[in-house]
Short mmCIF file of C-alpha atoms in Angstrom, two decimals:
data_model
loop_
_atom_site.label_atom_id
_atom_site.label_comp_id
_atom_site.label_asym_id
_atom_site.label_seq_id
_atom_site.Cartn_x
_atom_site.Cartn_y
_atom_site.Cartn_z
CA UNK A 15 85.80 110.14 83.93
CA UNK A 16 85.56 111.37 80.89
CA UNK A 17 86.81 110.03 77.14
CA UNK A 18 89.54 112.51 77.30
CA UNK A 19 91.17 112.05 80.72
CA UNK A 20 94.25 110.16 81.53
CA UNK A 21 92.87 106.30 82.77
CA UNK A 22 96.50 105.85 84.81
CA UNK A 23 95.69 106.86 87.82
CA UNK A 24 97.34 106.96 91.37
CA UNK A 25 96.80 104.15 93.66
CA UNK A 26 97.06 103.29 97.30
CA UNK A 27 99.22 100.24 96.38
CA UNK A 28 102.84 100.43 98.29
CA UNK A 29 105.39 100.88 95.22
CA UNK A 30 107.82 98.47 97.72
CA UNK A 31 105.17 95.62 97.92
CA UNK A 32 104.77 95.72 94.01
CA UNK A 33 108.85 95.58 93.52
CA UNK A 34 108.70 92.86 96.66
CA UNK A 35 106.58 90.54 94.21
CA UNK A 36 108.60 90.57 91.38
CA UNK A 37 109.97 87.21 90.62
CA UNK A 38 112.88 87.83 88.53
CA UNK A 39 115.61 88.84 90.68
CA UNK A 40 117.45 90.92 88.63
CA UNK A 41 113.90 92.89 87.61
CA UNK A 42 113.41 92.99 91.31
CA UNK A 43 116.96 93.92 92.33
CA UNK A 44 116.66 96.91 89.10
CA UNK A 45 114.00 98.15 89.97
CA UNK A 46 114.90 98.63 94.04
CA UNK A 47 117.98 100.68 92.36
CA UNK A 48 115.61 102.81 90.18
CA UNK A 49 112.69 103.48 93.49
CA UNK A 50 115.93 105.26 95.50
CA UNK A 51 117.44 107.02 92.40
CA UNK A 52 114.22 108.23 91.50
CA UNK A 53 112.75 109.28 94.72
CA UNK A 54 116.30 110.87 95.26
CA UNK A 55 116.06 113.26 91.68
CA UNK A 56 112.84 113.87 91.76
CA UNK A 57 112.24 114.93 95.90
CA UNK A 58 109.28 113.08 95.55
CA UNK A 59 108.02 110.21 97.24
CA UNK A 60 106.83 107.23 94.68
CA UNK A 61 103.29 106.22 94.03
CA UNK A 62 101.58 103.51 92.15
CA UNK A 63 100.16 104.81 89.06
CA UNK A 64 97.73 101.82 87.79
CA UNK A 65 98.88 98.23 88.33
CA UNK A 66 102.42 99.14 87.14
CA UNK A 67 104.06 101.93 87.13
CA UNK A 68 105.80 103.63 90.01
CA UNK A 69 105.53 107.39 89.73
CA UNK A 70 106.96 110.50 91.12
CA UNK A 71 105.37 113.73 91.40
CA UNK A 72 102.22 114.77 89.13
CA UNK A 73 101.12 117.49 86.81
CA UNK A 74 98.10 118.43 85.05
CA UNK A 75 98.47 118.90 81.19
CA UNK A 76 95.96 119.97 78.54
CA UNK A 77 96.15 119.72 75.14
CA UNK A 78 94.81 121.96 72.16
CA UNK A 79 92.67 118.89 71.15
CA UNK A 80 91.01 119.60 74.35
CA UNK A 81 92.39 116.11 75.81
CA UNK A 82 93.55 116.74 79.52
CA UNK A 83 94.19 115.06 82.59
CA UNK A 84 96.89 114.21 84.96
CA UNK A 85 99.95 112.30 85.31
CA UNK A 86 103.49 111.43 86.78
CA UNK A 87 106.46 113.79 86.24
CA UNK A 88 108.92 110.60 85.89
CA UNK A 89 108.43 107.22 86.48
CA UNK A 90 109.44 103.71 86.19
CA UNK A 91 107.77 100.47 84.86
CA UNK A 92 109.29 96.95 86.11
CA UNK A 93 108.38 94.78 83.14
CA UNK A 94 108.95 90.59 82.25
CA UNK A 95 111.18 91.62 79.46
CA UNK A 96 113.33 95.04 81.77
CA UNK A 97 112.95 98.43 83.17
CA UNK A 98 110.45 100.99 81.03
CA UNK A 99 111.71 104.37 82.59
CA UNK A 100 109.63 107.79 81.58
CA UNK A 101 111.48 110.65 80.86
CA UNK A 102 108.26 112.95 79.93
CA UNK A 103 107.07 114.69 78.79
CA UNK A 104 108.98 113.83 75.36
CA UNK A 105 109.64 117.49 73.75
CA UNK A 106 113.11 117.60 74.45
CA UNK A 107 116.00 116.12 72.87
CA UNK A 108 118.42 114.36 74.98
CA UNK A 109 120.52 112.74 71.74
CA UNK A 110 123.90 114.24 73.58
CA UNK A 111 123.10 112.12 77.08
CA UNK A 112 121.32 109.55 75.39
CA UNK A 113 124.38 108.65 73.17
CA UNK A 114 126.97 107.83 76.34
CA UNK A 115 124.02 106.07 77.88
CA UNK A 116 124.31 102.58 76.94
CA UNK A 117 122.45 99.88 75.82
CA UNK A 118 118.75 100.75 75.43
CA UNK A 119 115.49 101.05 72.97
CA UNK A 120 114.02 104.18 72.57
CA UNK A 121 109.92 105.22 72.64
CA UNK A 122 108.73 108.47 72.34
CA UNK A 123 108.74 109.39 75.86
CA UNK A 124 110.33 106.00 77.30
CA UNK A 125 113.45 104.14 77.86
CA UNK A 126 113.31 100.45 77.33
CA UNK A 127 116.51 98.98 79.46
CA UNK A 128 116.84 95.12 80.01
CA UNK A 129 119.01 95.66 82.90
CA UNK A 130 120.62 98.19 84.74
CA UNK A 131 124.19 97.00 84.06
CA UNK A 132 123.90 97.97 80.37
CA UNK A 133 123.81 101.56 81.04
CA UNK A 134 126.03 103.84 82.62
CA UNK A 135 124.02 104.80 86.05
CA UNK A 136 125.60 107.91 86.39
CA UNK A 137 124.44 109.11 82.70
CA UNK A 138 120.87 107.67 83.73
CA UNK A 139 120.48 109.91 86.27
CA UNK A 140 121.71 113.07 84.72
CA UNK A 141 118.78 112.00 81.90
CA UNK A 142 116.21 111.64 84.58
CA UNK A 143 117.06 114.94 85.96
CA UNK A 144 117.05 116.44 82.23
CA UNK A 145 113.41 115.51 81.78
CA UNK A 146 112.81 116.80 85.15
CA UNK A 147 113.59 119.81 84.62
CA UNK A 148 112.23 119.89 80.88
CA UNK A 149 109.31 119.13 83.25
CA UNK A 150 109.63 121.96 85.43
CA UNK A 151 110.03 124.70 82.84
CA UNK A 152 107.15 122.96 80.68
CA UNK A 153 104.79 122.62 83.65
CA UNK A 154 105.57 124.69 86.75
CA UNK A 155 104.38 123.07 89.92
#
């Protein structure tokens, strides 16, 4: 591998065993909700990408700076503190869904949602499908 390649990599870990030991039962019961919506959006099956996020689909991006690798079209991230979700790949702006969404912090290509029952499920999924297909017209599979 080189410097410039993407160090989150698929695994052969089973995404259902990873939610299966997560403590927190909320966390647990979250992220269960988020592996079927997902897998349902995206027509993808999910994957273990590193020792924590589940991801769905892949795509191989390179930058100008000459930085380029591969990674996950969406995914999620069951964390101690609540769901990470990945809308990616970030260029879009999604202030008119985001603002009926609920309660939520913001990264630049991430949601950060304690649990699911602050948000309105129904406006998560028509986000997840927004960066989807921000994903498909920015990198056709």
């Amino acid at each position: 591998m080189t410097n410039s390649e993407n160090k989150t990599k698929p695994t052969e870990v089973s995404p259902e065993a990873f939610i299966a030991d997560i403590a927190h039962p909320v966390r647990r019961a979250d992220a269960l909700v988020l592996l079927e919506m997902m897998r349902r959006l995206s027509g993808e099956e999910p994957r273990m990408w590193g020792p924590s996020i589940i991801g769905y689909g892949q795509y191989h991006y390179k930058y100008d700076s000459g930085r380029e690798g591969d990674s996950m079209r969406t995914g999620f991230s069951p964390r101690k503190s609540g769901q990470v979700v990945y809308i990616l790949p970030g260029y879009s702006n999604f202030d008119l869904i985001l603002d009926r969404l609920g309660k939520f912090k913001m990264g630049k290509s991430c949601l950060y949602i304690t649990k699911l029952a602050d948000v309105d499920l129904a406006v998560l999924e028509e986000l997840i499908q927004a960066g989807l297909d921000d994903m498909a017209r920015k990198y056709p599979q």
